[in-house]
C-alpha positions as a printed NumPy array, in Angstrom:
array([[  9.289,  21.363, -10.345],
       [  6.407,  18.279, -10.927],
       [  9.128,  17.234, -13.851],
       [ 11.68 ,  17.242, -11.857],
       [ 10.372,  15.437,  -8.659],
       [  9.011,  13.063, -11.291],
       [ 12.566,  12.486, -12.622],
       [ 14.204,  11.939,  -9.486],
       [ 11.894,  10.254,  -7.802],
       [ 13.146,   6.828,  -6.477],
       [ 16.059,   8.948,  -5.012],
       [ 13.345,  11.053,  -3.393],
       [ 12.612,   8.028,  -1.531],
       [ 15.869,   7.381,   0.263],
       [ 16.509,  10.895,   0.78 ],
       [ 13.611,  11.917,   2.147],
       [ 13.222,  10.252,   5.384],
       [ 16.957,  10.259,   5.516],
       [ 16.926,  14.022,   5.458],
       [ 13.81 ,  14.315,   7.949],
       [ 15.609,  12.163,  10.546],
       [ 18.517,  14.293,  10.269],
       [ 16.203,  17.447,  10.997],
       [ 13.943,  15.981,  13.908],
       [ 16.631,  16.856,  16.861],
       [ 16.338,  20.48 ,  16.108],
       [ 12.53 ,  19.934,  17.144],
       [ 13.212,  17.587,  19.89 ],
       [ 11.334,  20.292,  22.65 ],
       [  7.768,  20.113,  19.985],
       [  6.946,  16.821,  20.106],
       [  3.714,  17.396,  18.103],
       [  6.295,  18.765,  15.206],
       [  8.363,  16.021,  15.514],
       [  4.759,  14.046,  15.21 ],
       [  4.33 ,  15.866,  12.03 ],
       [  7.263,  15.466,  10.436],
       [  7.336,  11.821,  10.779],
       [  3.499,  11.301,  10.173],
       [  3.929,  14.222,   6.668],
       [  6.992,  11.69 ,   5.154],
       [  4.975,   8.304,   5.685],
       [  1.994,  10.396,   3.539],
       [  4.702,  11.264,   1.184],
       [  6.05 ,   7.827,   0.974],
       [  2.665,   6.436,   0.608],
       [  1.6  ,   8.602,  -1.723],
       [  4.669,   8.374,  -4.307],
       [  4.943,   4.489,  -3.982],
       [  1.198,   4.081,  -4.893],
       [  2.271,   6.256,  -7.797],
       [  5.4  ,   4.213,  -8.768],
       [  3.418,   1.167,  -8.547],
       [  0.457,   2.591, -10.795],
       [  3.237,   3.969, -13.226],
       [  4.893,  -0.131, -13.271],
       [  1.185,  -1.68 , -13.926],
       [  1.014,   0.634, -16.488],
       [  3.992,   0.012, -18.226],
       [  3.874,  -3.628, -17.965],
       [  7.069,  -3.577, -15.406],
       [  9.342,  -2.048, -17.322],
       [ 11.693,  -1.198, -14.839],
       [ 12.45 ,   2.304, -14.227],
       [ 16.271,   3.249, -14.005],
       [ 18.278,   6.034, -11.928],
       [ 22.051,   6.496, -12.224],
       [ 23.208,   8.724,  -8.81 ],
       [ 25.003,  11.798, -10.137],
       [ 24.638,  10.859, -13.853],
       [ 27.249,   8.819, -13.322],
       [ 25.75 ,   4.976, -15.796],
       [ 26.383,   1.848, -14.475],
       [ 28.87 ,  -0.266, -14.094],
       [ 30.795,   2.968, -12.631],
       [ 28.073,   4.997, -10.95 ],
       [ 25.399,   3.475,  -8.279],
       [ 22.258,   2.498, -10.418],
       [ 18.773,   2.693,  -8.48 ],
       [ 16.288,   0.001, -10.649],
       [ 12.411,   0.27 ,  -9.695],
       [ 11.075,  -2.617, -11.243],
       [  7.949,  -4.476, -10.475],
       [  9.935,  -6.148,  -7.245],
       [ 11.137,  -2.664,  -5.939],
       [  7.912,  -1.224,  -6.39 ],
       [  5.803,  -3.859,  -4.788],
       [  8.344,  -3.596,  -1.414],
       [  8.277,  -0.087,  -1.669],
       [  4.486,  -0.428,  -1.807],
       [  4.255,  -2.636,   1.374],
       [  6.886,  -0.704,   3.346],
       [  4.832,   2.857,   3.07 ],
       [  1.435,   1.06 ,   3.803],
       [  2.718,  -0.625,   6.946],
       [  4.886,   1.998,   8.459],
       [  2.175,   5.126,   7.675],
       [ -0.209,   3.389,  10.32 ],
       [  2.82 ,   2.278,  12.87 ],
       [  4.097,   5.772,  13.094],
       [  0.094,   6.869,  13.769],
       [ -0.257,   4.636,  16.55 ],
       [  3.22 ,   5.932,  17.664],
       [  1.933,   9.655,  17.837],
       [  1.267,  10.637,  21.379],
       [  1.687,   6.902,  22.681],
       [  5.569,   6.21 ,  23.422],
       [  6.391,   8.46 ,  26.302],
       [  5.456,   5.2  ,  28.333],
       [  7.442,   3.008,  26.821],
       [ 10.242,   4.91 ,  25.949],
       [ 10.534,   7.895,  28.21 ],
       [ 11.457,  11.602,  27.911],
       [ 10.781,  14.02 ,  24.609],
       [ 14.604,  13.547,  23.851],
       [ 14.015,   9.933,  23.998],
       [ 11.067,   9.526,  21.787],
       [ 12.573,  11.808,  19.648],
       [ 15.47 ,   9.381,  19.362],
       [ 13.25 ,   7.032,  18.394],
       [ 11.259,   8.437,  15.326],
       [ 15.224,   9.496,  14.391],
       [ 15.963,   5.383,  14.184],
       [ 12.452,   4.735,  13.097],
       [ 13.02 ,   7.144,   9.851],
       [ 16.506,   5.739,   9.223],
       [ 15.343,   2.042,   9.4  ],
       [ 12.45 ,   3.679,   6.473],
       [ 14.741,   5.187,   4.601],
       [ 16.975,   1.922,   4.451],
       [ 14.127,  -0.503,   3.591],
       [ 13.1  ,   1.962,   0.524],
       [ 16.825,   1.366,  -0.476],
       [ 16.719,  -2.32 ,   0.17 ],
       [ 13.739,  -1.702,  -2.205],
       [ 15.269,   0.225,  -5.381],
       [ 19.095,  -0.919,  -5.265],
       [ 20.844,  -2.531,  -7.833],
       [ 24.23 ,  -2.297,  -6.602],
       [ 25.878,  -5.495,  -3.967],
       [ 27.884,  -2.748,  -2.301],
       [ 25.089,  -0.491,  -1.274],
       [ 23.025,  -3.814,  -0.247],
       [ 25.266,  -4.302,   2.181],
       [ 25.436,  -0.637,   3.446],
       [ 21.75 ,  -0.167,   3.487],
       [ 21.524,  -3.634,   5.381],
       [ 24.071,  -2.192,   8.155],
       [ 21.786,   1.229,   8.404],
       [ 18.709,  -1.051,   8.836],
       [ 20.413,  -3.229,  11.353],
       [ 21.857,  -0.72 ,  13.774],
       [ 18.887,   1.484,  13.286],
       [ 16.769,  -1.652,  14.429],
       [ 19.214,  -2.453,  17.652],
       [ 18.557,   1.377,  18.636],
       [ 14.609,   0.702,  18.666],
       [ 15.148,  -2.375,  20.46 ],
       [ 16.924,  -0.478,  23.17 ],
       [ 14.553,   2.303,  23.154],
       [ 12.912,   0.623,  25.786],
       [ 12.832,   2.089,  29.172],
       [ 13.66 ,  -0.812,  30.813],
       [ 17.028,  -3.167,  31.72 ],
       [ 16.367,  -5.663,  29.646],
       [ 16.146,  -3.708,  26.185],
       [ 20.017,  -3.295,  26.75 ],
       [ 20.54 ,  -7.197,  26.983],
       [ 18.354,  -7.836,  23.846],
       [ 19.687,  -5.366,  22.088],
       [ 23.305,  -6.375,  23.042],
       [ 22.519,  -9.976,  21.727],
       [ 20.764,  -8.582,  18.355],
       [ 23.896,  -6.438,  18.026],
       [ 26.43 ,  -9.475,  18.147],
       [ 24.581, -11.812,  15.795],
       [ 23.482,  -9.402,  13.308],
       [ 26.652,  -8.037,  13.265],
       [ 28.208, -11.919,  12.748],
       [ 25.208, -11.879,   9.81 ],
       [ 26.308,  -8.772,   8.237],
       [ 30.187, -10.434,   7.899],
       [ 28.655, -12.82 ,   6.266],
       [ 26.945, -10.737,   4.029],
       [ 29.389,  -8.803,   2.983],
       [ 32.064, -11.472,   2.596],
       [ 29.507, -13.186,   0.286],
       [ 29.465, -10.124,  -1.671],
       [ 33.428,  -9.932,  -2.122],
       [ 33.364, -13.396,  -3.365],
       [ 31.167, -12.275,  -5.789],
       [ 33.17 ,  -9.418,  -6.389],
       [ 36.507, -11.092,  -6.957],
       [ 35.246, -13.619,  -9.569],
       [ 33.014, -11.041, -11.337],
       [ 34.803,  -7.718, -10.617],
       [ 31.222,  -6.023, -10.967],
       [ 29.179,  -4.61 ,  -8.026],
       [ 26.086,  -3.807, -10.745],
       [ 23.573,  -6.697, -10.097],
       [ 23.231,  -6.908, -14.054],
       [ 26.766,  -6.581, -15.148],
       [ 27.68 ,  -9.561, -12.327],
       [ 25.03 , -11.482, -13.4  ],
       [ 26.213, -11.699, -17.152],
       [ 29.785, -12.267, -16.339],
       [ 28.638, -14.632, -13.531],
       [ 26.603, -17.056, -16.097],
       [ 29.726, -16.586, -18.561],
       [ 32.463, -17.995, -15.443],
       [ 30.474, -20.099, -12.727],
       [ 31.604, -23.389, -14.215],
       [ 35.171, -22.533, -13.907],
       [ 34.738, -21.672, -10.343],
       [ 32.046, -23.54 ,  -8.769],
       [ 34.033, -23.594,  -4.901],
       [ 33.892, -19.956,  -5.042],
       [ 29.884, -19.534,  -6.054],
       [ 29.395, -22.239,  -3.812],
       [ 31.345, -19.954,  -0.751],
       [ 29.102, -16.944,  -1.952],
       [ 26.184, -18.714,  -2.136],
       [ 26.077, -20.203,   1.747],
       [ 28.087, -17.227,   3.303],
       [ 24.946, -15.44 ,   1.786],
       [ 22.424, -17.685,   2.933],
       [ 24.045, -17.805,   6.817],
       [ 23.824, -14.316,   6.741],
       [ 20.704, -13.475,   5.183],
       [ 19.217, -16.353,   7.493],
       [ 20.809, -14.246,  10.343],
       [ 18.739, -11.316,   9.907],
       [ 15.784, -12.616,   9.165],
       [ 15.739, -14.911,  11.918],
       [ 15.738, -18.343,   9.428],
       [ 15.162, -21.351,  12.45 ],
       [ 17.643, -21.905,  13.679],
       [ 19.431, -18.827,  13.271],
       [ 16.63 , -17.22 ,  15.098],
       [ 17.339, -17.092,  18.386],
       [ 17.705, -13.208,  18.894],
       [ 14.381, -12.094,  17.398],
       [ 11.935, -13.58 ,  19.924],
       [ 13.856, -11.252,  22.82 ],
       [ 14.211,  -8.478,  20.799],
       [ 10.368,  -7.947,  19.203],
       [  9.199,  -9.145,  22.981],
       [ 11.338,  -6.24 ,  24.548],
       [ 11.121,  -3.224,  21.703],
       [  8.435,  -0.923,  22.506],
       [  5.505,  -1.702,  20.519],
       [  5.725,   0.195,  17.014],
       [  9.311,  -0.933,  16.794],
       [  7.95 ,  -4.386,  17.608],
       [  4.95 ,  -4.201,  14.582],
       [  8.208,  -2.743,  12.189],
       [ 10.82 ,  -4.922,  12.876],
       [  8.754,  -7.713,  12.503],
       [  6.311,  -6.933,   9.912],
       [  8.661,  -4.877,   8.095],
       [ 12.519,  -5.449,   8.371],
       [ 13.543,  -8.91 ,   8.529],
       [ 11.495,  -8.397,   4.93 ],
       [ 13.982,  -6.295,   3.596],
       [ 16.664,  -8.737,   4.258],
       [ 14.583, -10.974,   2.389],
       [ 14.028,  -8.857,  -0.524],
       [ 17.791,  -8.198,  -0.649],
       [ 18.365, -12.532,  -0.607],
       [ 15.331, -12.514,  -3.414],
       [ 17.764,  -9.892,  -5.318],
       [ 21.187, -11.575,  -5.49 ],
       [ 19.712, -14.875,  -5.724],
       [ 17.851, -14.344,  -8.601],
       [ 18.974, -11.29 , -10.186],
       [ 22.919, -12.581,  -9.707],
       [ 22.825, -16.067,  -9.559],
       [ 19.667, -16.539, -12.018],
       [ 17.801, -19.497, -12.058],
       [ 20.331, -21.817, -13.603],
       [ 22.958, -21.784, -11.193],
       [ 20.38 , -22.321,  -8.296],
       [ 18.957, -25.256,  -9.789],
       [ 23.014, -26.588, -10.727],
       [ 24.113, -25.98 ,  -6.33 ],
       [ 20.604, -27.359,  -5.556],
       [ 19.868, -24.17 ,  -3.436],
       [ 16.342, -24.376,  -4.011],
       [ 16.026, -27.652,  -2.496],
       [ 18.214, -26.269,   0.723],
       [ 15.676, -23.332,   0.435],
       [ 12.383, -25.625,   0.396],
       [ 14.145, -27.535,   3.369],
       [ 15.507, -24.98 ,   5.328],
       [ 11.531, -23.081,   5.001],
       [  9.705, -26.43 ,   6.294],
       [ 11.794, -26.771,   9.303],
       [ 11.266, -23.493,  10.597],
       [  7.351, -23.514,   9.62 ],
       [  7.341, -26.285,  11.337],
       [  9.87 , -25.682,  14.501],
       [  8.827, -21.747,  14.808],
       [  5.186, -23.227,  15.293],
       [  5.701, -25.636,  18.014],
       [  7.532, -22.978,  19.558],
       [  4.98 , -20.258,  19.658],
       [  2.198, -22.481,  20.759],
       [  4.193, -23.206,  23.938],
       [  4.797, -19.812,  24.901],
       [  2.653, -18.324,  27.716],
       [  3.387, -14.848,  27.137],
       [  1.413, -12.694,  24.221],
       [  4.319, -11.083,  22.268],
       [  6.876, -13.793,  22.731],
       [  4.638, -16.448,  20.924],
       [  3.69 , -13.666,  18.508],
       [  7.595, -13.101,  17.983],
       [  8.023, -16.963,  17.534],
       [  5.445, -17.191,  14.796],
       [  7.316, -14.59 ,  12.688],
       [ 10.189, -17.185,  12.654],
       [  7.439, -19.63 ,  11.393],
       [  6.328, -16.771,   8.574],
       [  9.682, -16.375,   7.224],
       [  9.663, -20.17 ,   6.913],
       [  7.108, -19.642,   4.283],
       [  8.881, -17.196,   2.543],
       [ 12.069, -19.114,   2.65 ],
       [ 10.182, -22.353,   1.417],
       [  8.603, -19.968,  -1.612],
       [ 11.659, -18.948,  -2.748],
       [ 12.945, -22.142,  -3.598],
       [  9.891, -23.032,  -5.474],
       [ 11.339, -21.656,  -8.783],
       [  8.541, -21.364, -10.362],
       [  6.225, -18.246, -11.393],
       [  2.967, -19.018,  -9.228],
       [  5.189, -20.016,  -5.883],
       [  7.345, -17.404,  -6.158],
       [  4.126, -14.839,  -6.826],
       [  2.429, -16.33 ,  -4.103],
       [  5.734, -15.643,  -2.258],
       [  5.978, -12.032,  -2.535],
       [  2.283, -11.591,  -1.9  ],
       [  2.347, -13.025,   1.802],
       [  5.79 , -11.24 ,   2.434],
       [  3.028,  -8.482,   1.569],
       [  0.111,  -9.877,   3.448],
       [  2.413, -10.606,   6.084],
       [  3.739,  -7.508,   6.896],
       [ -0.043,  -6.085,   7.455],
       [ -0.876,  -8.841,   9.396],
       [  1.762,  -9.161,  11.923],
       [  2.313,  -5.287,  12.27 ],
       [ -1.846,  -5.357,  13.011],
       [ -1.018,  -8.14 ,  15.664],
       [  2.043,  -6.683,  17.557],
       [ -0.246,  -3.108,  17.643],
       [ -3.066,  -4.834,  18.984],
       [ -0.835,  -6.851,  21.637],
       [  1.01 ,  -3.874,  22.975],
       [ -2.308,  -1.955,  23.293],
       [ -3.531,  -4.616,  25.155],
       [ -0.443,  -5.201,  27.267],
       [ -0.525,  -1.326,  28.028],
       [ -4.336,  -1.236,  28.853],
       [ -4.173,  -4.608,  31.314],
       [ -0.583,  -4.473,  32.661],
       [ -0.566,  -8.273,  32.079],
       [  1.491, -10.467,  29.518],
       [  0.638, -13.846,  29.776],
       [ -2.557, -14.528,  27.722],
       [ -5.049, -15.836,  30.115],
       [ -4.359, -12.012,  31.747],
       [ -6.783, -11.089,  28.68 ],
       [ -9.49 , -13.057,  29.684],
       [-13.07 , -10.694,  28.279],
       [-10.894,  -8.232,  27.122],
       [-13.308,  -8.581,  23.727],
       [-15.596,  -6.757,  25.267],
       [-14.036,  -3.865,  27.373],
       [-11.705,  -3.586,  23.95 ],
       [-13.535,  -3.828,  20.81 ],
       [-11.705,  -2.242,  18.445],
       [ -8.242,  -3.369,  19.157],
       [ -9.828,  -6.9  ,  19.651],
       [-11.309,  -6.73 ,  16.369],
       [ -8.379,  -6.469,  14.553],
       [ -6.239,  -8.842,  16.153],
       [ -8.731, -11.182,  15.061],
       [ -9.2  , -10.323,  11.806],
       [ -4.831, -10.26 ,  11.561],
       [ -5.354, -13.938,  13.362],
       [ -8.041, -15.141,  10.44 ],
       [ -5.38 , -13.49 ,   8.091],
       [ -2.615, -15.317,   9.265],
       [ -4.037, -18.779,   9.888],
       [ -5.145, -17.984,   6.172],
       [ -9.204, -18.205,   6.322],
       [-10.96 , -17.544,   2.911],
       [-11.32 , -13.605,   2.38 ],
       [ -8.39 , -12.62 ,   4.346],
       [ -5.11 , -11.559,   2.803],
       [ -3.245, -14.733,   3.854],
       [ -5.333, -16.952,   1.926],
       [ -4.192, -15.572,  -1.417],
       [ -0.813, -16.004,  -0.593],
       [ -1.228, -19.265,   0.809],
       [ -3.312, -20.606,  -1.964],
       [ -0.408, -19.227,  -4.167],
       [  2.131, -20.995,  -2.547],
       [  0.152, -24.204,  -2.366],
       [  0.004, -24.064,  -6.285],
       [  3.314, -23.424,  -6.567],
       [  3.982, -26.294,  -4.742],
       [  1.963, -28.748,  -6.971],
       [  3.514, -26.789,  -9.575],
       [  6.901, -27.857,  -8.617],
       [  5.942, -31.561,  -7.93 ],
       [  6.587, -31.021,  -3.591],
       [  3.745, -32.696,  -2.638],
       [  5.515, -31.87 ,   0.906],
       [  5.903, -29.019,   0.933],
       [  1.844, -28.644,   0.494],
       [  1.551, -30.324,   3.519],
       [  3.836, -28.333,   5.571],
       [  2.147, -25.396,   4.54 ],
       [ -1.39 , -26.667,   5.784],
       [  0.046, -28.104,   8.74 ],
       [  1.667, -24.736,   9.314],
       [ -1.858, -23.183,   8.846],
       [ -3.141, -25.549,  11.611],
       [ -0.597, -25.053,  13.876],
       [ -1.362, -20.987,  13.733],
       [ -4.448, -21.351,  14.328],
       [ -3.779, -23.458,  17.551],
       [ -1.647, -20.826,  18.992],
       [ -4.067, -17.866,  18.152],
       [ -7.35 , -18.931,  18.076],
       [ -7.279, -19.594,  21.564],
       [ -6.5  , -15.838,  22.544],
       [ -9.826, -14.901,  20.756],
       [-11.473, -17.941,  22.474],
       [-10.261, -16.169,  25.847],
       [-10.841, -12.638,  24.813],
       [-14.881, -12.994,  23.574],
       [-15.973, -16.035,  25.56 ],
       [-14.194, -15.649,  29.121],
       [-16.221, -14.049,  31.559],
       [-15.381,  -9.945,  31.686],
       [-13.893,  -8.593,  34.692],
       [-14.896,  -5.587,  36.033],
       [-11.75 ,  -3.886,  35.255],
       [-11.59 ,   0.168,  33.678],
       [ -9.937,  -1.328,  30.393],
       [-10.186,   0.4  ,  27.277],
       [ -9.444,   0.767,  23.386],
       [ -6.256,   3.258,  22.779],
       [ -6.324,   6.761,  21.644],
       [ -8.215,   7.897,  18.464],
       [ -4.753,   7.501,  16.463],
       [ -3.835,   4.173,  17.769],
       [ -7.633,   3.14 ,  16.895],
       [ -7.405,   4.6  ,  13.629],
       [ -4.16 ,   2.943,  12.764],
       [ -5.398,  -0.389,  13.9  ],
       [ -8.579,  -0.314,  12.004],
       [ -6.488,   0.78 ,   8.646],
       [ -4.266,  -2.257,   9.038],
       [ -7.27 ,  -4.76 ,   9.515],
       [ -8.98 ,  -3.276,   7.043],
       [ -5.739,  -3.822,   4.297],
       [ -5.912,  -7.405,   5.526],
       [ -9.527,  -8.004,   4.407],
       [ -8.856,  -5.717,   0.897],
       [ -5.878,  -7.436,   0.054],
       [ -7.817, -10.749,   0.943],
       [-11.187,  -9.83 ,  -1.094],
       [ -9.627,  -8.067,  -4.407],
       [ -6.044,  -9.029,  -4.095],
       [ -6.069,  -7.761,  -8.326],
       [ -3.388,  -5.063,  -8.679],
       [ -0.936,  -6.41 ,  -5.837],
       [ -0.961,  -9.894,  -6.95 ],
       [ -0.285,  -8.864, -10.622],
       [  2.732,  -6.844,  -8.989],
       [  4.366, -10.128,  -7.664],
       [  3.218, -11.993, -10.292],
       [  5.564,  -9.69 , -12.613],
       [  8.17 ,  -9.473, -10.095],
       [  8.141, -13.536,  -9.967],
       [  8.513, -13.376, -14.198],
       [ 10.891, -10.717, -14.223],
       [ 12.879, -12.995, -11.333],
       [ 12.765, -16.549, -13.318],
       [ 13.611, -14.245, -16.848],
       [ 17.648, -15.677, -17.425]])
């Protein structure tokens, strides 16, 4: 049985929140089963990616492969867990575990009736079981699938808020990630029609053999990729449905979406660009410089923007478009330590901002207020939650000992590496800018006077999941070791032609 499991086990991944969210409605009357359910596959998950990732260190990322139904590529749909695959993998069970603990007992409120919440963890599995996918796929097709199941699973949280103006948000998600995923996908036939190969490694080989003789049609693929990728991450200035949507989902979708899935949209882009395309070609079309461009604008842009905002989650919302700047400005680096650095605050990232958008809607909840001089002293009536929103805030601006500081440094290396004296700037300036939209809610929340208002820290799960997120933050930032050496393989194995 062990054997087995072990043999089968990056399909276990997909499946098994797959198959749990097709059970939950039969339990939709227990709540605490439904609870269980979802809480038992995150431990799983967890568990069995911590594994996968111990089994790549120790095999100095040699990437493990799974053929569905026996059938070897390029006719069957190969699964490859290499050091990329397991690093995502890795950072999607650590962030979700805690989300769907502060979830238990804590969405009625937001969302509404047993049915409803049930609903919820349904989408919430299915948008798991999609990013493990994004994680372990090797095929364009079944990028594109698993990018529809995460995209339509993430307009359902959006509108699982029990309120008018989820609909709206989610409506306007809907139309431009559905305008993203054409993109995608028509990206993918070009691809398709000059390669005739869906298997990333098969279409890269006959890709480097052909490009020259049709550079029109890798140029198409290329940018209908890019647009559409862009899309769903929410690239500046393709951005402008995220900062509604994560403002309006109730709050674990908000810490997900934005801590975990516009990241599988990314790893998909680090995929095909470098696992398809290669290096080579890249350099030839000058995407990396588009890249590098494209990720100081919206560092740039997305900060300005969230240090005008007013309201808590909107300029939270607006500095995950300045994040993915970062990432976007990493991956054109092309170069080991940038790209390393990359993957490791798409990591670090993920903690942080699903710590932030947990802390936010607990305060939100507690005060009834939004607009951030409503939390004036609410250091002191909440501790806890206060706590680690700051120490997500230190993480994020990228102080010493925090987890954003290693991928920061990273990236700033990379830069030097790549002679973009720039793009060093940018990201410092970026660094400055964050902290000038954040560190003025902790100025507010310790050294405003306290009112004397009944506030207090969430529920014992809620607490526990926030203090499990700000404590990954300051691991990660204090012996970054073993995940660092997993993106710095992934960035080799990336940059190998």
């Amino acid at each position: 049985m062990i054997a087995a499991i072990k043999a089968n086990l990056p399909v276990f991944f997909i499946i098994t929140p797959l198959f749990a969210a097709f059970l939950l409605p039969t339990f939709a009357r227990r709540m605490r089963w439904v609870e269980g359910v979802v809480i038992l596959v995150e431990t799983i998950l967890f568990v069995g990616a911590g594994y996968m990732a111990a089994i790549l260190l120790a095999q100095k990322g040699i990437p493990i492969i799974y053929s569905m139904g026996g059938w070897q590529a390029p006719w069957g749909i190969e699964l490859k867990v290499d050091s990329l695959g397991a690093f995502f993998l890795l950072v999607t069970a650590a962030v979700s575990l805690p989300v769907a603990l502060f979830a238990r007992g804590n969405l009625a409120e937001e969302v509404g009736s047993k049915e409803r919440v049930t609903r919820f963890y349904v989408l919430y599995l299915l948008l798991v079981g999609a990013l493990t996918g994004m994680a372990m796929t090797n095929d364009l097709f079944n990028v594109y699938v698993l990018v529809e199941v995460a995209t339509l699973s993430s307009c359902g949280l959006v509108s699982a808020r029990n309120h008018p103006s989820a609909a709206d948000s989610a409506f306007k998600y809907l139309i431009l990630a559905t305008l993203g995923s054409a993109l995608v996908l028509g990206g993918i036939g070009f691809l398709y029609i000059i390669t005739g190969h869906l298997n990333m490694g098969f279409a890269s080989q006959e890709l480097a053999r052909i490009w020259q003789h049709n550079p029109h049609v890798v140029w198409l693929a290329v940018s209908f990729l890019l647009v559409g990728f862009g899309v769903k991450s929410a690239l500046f200035p393709l951005h402008v449905w995220l900062p509604d949507a994560h403002s309006t989902a109730p709050t674990p979708a908000s810490a997900i979406l934005s801590g975990l899935a516009v990241k599988g949209y990314l790893i998909c882009l680090f995929k095909i660009l470098y696992n398809v395309f290669g290096n080579t070609i890249l350099q030839n079309f000058a995407i990396h410089r588009i890249l590098v461009l494209a990720g100081t604008v919206a560092i740039i842009a997305g900060s300005v923007s969230a240090l005008v905002q007013d309201h808590l989650k909107p300029r939270l919302a607006f500095s995950t478009v300045a994040q993915i700047g970062y990432i976007f400005l990493g991956l054109g680096l092309t170069n080991q330590k940038g790209l390393a650095g990359t993957l490791f605050y798409l990591g670090s990232h993920a903690v942080i901002k699903s710590t932030l958008f947990l802390a936010a809607g607990a305060m939100i909840s507690a005060t009834g207020r939004k607009d951030i001089r409503g939390f004036a002293g609410i250091g002191r009536k909440m501790p806890i939650t206060m706590a680690a929103f700051t120490v997500a805030s230190l993480g994020l601006v990228g102080i010493p000992l925090f987890s954003g500081f290693v991928g920061k440094w990273n990236l700033l290396l990379g830069s030097f590496e790549a002679g973009s004296i720039l793009s060093g700037i940018v990201i410092i300036i970026g660094s400055v800018l964050c902290a000038a939209y954040l560190f003025p809610i902790i100025r507010l929340a310790y050294f405003e006077p306290t009112p004397k208002k009944n506030w207090q820290d969430p529920g014992m799960p809620q607490k526990i999941a926030l203090i499990l997120l700000a404590l990954a933050v300051i691991i990660i930032g204090v012996v970054p070791g073993p995940l660092l050496e997993l993106a710095s393989r992934a960035a080799t194995q990336l940059l190998m032609p």
